[in-house]
Amino acid sequence: MSDRNHHATDRTATSAGLTAHAGRPETSAAPEQTMQERAYQALRHALIVGQLAPGKGISLRAMAEVIGVGIMPVRAAIARLSAENALAVHDNRRVSIPEMTMERFDQLMQARLLLEPACAMRALNVIDEAGLARIRSHDDQMNSSYETGDAELYMAANYAFHFEIYRAGRSEVLTHLLESVWMQFGPFMRKVYGMVGTAHLSDKHEMAINAIARRDVTSLKVAIEADILDGMDLLGKSIFTQAAEPGSPSSRRRSRASSGRARLTATE
C-alpha cells in the first residue's frame, strides 16, 4: 500500500472493509502454498496499514475476490493471522478484528518500544545515501497527508518510513515480530486517525532522519522512542476516552462487566 502507483493491468476491488490492489491471476495455476502465501501477505499488509477496520464485517468471499485467489487460501491465511492474534474467528465462522483492551494495548506498545529502537540502531551503519533518500521520500508523503488530511496515505507512508529503516539492518527475526505487532495496532491506528485527523499528529521523523545522516545512534534511539510515544499517546487516549464516555456502547458494556476494564470491540 505504500506504493500508490500500481501497474495499469491491476484491478481494484472494494468490499466488506477490504480495499486492495491485486494483479490479474496468472494463466498457469500457482501451487496451493504459493496462493496461501499470497493471501496471507495481502491480508497481513492490509491489517498493518489499516485497510481492515474495527466494526466492519470481513467477508472471506470478498477477500478472495480482491486478492485474486480461492476461498481455501484465504481460510488458511485467516487461520495463520488468527494464531498471530491479528484476526478473531468466531463460532459462527464470522471473522473480525480482535477487541483492544488497555492491557493488550500496553503490551503492544511495550513491544514497539523494545523492538523498534533495536531495529533502527542495527540498521544505522548500513543505510546508504540511496536508502536515506527513500526514507526522506516516505516522510515527504507523510507531510503531504498532513495538508490533505488523508489518513490512508499517512498510514501507508508511516509504515513505509519505519520499515525502510528497520529492514536495512537485515534483522529478519526482529522485523517479522515487529510487523506482527503493527498488524495488531494497524486497524485501531486507522480508526483513530480517521477520528482526529492527521493534523493532530506530532512528527519526529525529521529528528530520526537527521540522526541517520549524522550516524548518531543515541539521537536515533530517542527519535524513534519519541515517535512511538507520541503516536501511542494519541491512540490510547482516543480509544479509551471514547470507550469511557457516558452513554457510549462501550461504557454501558463496561459498567456491566465484572472487570470494569475499558475496551473497544471490533463489532461496535
Coordinates of C-alpha atoms in Angstrom, one line a residue:
M1 CA 0.0 0.0 0.0
S2 CA 3.0 2.3 0.4
D3 CA 3.3 2.2 -3.4
R4 CA 0.3 4.2 -4.5
N5 CA 1.1 3.9 -8.2
H6 CA 0.0 0.5 -9.5
H7 CA 0.5 -1.1 -12.9
A8 CA -2.2 -0.4 -15.4
T9 CA -3.2 -4.0 -15.7
D10 CA -4.0 -4.2 -11.9
R11 CA -7.6 -4.2 -10.8
T12 CA -9.0 -2.6 -7.7
A13 CA -11.9 -4.0 -5.7
T14 CA -13.6 -2.8 -2.5
S15 CA -15.8 -4.9 -0.4
A16 CA -16.6 -5.6 3.3
G17 CA -13.9 -3.4 4.7
L18 CA -11.1 -4.5 2.5
T19 CA -9.6 -2.5 -0.3
A20 CA -6.7 -4.0 -2.2
H21 CA -4.9 -3.8 -5.5
A22 CA -4.4 -7.3 -6.9
G23 CA -2.7 -8.2 -10.1
R24 CA -4.6 -10.3 -12.6
P25 CA -4.3 -14.0 -11.9
E26 CA -1.6 -15.9 -13.8
T27 CA -2.8 -18.1 -16.6
S28 CA -0.9 -21.1 -15.1
A29 CA -2.1 -22.4 -11.8
A30 CA 0.2 -21.5 -8.9
P31 CA 1.0 -24.1 -6.2
E32 CA -1.5 -24.0 -3.4
Q33 CA 1.1 -23.0 -0.9
T34 CA 2.0 -20.0 -3.1
M35 CA -1.6 -19.0 -3.2
Q36 CA -1.9 -19.3 0.6
E37 CA 1.2 -17.1 1.0
R38 CA -0.2 -14.6 -1.4
A39 CA -3.4 -14.4 0.6
Y40 CA -1.5 -14.2 3.9
Q41 CA 0.8 -11.4 2.8
A42 CA -2.1 -9.4 1.3
L43 CA -4.2 -9.6 4.4
R44 CA -1.2 -9.0 6.7
H45 CA -0.3 -5.8 4.8
A46 CA -4.0 -4.7 4.8
L47 CA -4.0 -5.0 8.6
I48 CA -0.7 -3.2 9.0
V49 CA -1.8 -0.2 7.0
G50 CA -5.3 -0.1 8.4
Q51 CA -7.4 -1.2 5.5
L52 CA -9.3 -3.6 7.7
A53 CA -11.1 -1.5 10.3
P54 CA -12.8 -2.5 13.5
G55 CA -16.5 -2.6 13.4
K56 CA -16.8 -3.9 9.8
G57 CA -17.7 -7.4 8.7
I58 CA -14.9 -9.3 7.0
S59 CA -16.1 -11.5 4.1
L60 CA -13.9 -14.4 3.0
R61 CA -15.5 -14.4 -0.4
A62 CA -14.9 -10.6 -0.8
M63 CA -11.2 -11.1 0.3
A64 CA -10.7 -13.9 -2.2
E65 CA -12.1 -11.8 -5.0
V66 CA -10.0 -8.8 -4.1
I67 CA -6.7 -10.8 -3.7
G68 CA -7.4 -13.0 -6.7
V69 CA -7.3 -16.4 -5.0
G70 CA -9.8 -19.0 -4.0
I71 CA -11.6 -19.3 -0.7
M72 CA -9.4 -22.1 0.7
P73 CA -6.1 -20.0 0.6
V74 CA -8.0 -17.2 2.3
R75 CA -9.2 -19.6 5.0
A76 CA -5.6 -20.8 5.5
A77 CA -4.3 -17.2 5.7
I78 CA -7.0 -16.2 8.2
A79 CA -6.1 -19.3 10.4
R80 CA -2.5 -18.0 10.4
L81 CA -3.5 -14.5 11.3
S82 CA -5.8 -15.7 14.0
A83 CA -2.8 -17.6 15.5
E84 CA -0.9 -14.3 15.5
N85 CA -3.8 -12.6 17.3
A86 CA -4.4 -10.3 14.3
L87 CA -7.9 -11.7 13.5
A88 CA -10.6 -13.4 15.5
V89 CA -12.6 -16.3 14.2
H90 CA -15.9 -16.9 15.9
D91 CA -18.0 -20.0 16.4
N92 CA -20.3 -18.9 13.6
R93 CA -17.3 -18.5 11.3
R94 CA -17.5 -14.7 11.4
V95 CA -14.1 -13.0 11.2
S96 CA -13.4 -9.8 13.0
I97 CA -10.7 -7.6 14.4
P98 CA -9.9 -8.7 18.0
E99 CA -11.0 -6.3 20.7
M100 CA -8.5 -3.8 22.0
T101 CA -8.2 -3.7 25.8
M102 CA -6.0 -1.5 27.9
E103 CA -3.8 -4.5 28.9
R104 CA -3.3 -5.6 25.3
F105 CA -2.6 -2.0 24.2
D106 CA 0.1 -1.6 26.9
Q107 CA 1.8 -4.9 25.9
L108 CA 1.8 -4.0 22.2
M109 CA 3.2 -0.6 23.0
Q110 CA 5.9 -2.1 25.1
A111 CA 6.8 -4.4 22.3
R112 CA 7.2 -1.5 19.9
L113 CA 9.4 0.4 22.4
L114 CA 11.6 -2.7 22.7
L115 CA 11.8 -3.8 19.1
E116 CA 11.8 -0.6 17.0
P117 CA 14.8 1.2 18.6
A118 CA 16.7 -2.0 18.4
C119 CA 15.9 -2.5 14.7
A120 CA 16.8 1.2 13.9
M121 CA 20.1 1.0 15.7
R122 CA 21.1 -2.2 13.9
A123 CA 20.3 -0.5 10.6
L124 CA 22.1 2.8 11.2
N125 CA 25.5 2.0 9.8
V126 CA 24.3 0.3 6.7
I127 CA 21.8 2.9 5.5
D128 CA 23.5 4.5 2.4
E129 CA 22.6 7.7 0.6
A130 CA 20.0 5.9 -1.6
G131 CA 18.4 4.4 1.4
L132 CA 18.3 7.8 3.2
A133 CA 16.7 9.3 0.1
R134 CA 13.9 6.7 0.2
I135 CA 13.3 7.4 3.9
R136 CA 13.0 11.1 3.1
S137 CA 10.6 10.4 0.3
H138 CA 8.3 8.4 2.6
D139 CA 8.4 11.3 5.1
D140 CA 7.5 13.7 2.3
Q141 CA 4.4 11.6 1.6
M142 CA 3.5 11.8 5.2
N143 CA 3.9 15.6 5.1
S144 CA 1.5 15.6 2.1
S145 CA -1.0 13.8 4.2
Y146 CA -0.9 16.5 6.8
E147 CA -2.1 19.0 4.2
T148 CA -4.8 16.8 2.8
G149 CA -5.9 15.0 5.9
D150 CA -5.5 11.7 4.0
A151 CA -5.3 9.2 6.8
E152 CA -4.9 6.3 4.4
L153 CA -1.8 7.9 2.8
Y154 CA -0.5 8.7 6.3
M155 CA -0.8 5.1 7.4
A156 CA 0.9 3.8 4.3
A157 CA 3.7 6.3 4.3
N158 CA 4.3 5.9 8.0
Y159 CA 4.7 2.2 7.7
A160 CA 7.0 2.6 4.7
F161 CA 9.1 5.1 6.6
H162 CA 9.7 2.9 9.6
F163 CA 10.3 -0.3 7.8
E164 CA 12.6 1.3 5.2
I165 CA 14.8 1.9 8.3
Y166 CA 14.2 -1.4 10.1
R167 CA 14.7 -3.7 7.1
A168 CA 18.0 -2.0 6.2
G169 CA 19.6 -3.8 9.2
R170 CA 18.5 -7.2 7.8
S171 CA 17.0 -8.1 11.2
E172 CA 14.6 -10.7 9.7
V173 CA 13.5 -12.1 13.1
L174 CA 13.0 -8.7 14.7
T175 CA 11.2 -7.1 11.8
H176 CA 8.9 -10.1 11.4
L177 CA 8.0 -9.8 15.1
L178 CA 7.5 -6.1 14.7
E179 CA 5.3 -6.5 11.7
S180 CA 3.1 -8.8 13.8
V181 CA 2.8 -6.0 16.4
W182 CA 1.9 -3.4 13.7
M183 CA -0.7 -5.9 12.4
Q184 CA -2.5 -5.8 15.7
F185 CA -2.2 -2.0 16.0
G186 CA -3.0 -1.1 12.4
P187 CA -6.8 -1.3 12.4
F188 CA -7.1 0.8 15.6
M189 CA -4.5 3.4 14.4
R190 CA -6.5 3.9 11.2
K191 CA -9.7 4.3 13.3
V192 CA -8.2 6.9 15.5
Y193 CA -6.6 8.8 12.6
G194 CA -10.0 8.8 10.9
M195 CA -11.5 10.4 14.1
V196 CA -8.9 13.1 14.9
G197 CA -7.2 13.7 11.5
T198 CA -3.5 13.8 10.8
A199 CA -3.2 17.4 11.8
H200 CA -3.1 16.3 15.5
L201 CA 0.0 14.1 14.9
S202 CA 3.4 15.1 16.1
D203 CA 6.2 14.3 13.6
K204 CA 9.5 13.1 15.0
H205 CA 10.6 11.7 11.7
E206 CA 12.9 14.7 10.8
M207 CA 14.7 14.1 14.0
A208 CA 15.3 10.5 13.0
I209 CA 16.4 11.4 9.5
N210 CA 18.9 13.9 10.9
A211 CA 20.2 11.3 13.3
I212 CA 20.7 8.8 10.5
A213 CA 22.5 11.4 8.4
R214 CA 24.9 12.1 11.3
R215 CA 25.3 8.4 12.3
D216 CA 24.1 9.4 15.7
V217 CA 22.8 6.2 17.4
T218 CA 21.7 7.9 20.6
S219 CA 19.7 10.5 18.8
L220 CA 18.1 7.9 16.5
K221 CA 17.0 5.9 19.5
V222 CA 15.5 8.9 21.2
A223 CA 13.7 9.9 18.0
I224 CA 12.1 6.5 17.4
E225 CA 11.0 6.2 21.0
A226 CA 9.5 9.7 21.0
D227 CA 7.7 9.0 17.7
I228 CA 6.2 5.8 19.2
L229 CA 5.2 7.5 22.5
D230 CA 3.6 10.5 20.7
G231 CA 1.5 8.3 18.4
M232 CA 0.6 5.8 21.1
D233 CA -0.4 8.5 23.5
L234 CA -2.9 9.8 20.9
L235 CA -4.1 6.4 20.0
G236 CA -4.6 5.3 23.7
K237 CA -6.4 8.5 24.7
S238 CA -8.7 8.4 21.7
I239 CA -9.6 4.7 22.0
F240 CA -10.1 4.5 25.8
T241 CA -11.5 8.0 26.3
Q242 CA -14.2 7.3 23.7
A243 CA -14.9 4.0 25.3
A244 CA -15.3 5.7 28.7
E245 CA -17.7 8.4 27.6
P246 CA -21.1 8.2 29.5
G247 CA -23.8 6.6 27.4
S248 CA -21.5 5.1 24.8
P249 CA -22.0 1.4 24.0
S250 CA -18.6 0.6 25.4
S251 CA -19.3 2.5 28.6
R252 CA -22.6 0.6 29.1
R253 CA -20.9 -2.8 28.5
R254 CA -18.0 -1.9 30.8
S255 CA -20.4 -0.9 33.6
R256 CA -22.0 -4.4 33.4
A257 CA -18.6 -6.2 33.2
S258 CA -17.1 -7.5 36.4
S259 CA -13.6 -6.4 35.4
G260 CA -14.6 -2.8 34.7
R261 CA -11.8 -2.5 32.1
A262 CA -12.3 -0.1 29.2
R263 CA -12.5 -1.8 25.9
L264 CA -13.4 -1.2 22.3
T265 CA -14.8 -4.2 20.5
A266 CA -14.5 -4.9 16.8
T267 CA -18.2 -5.4 16.4
E268 CA -19.4 -1.9 17.6

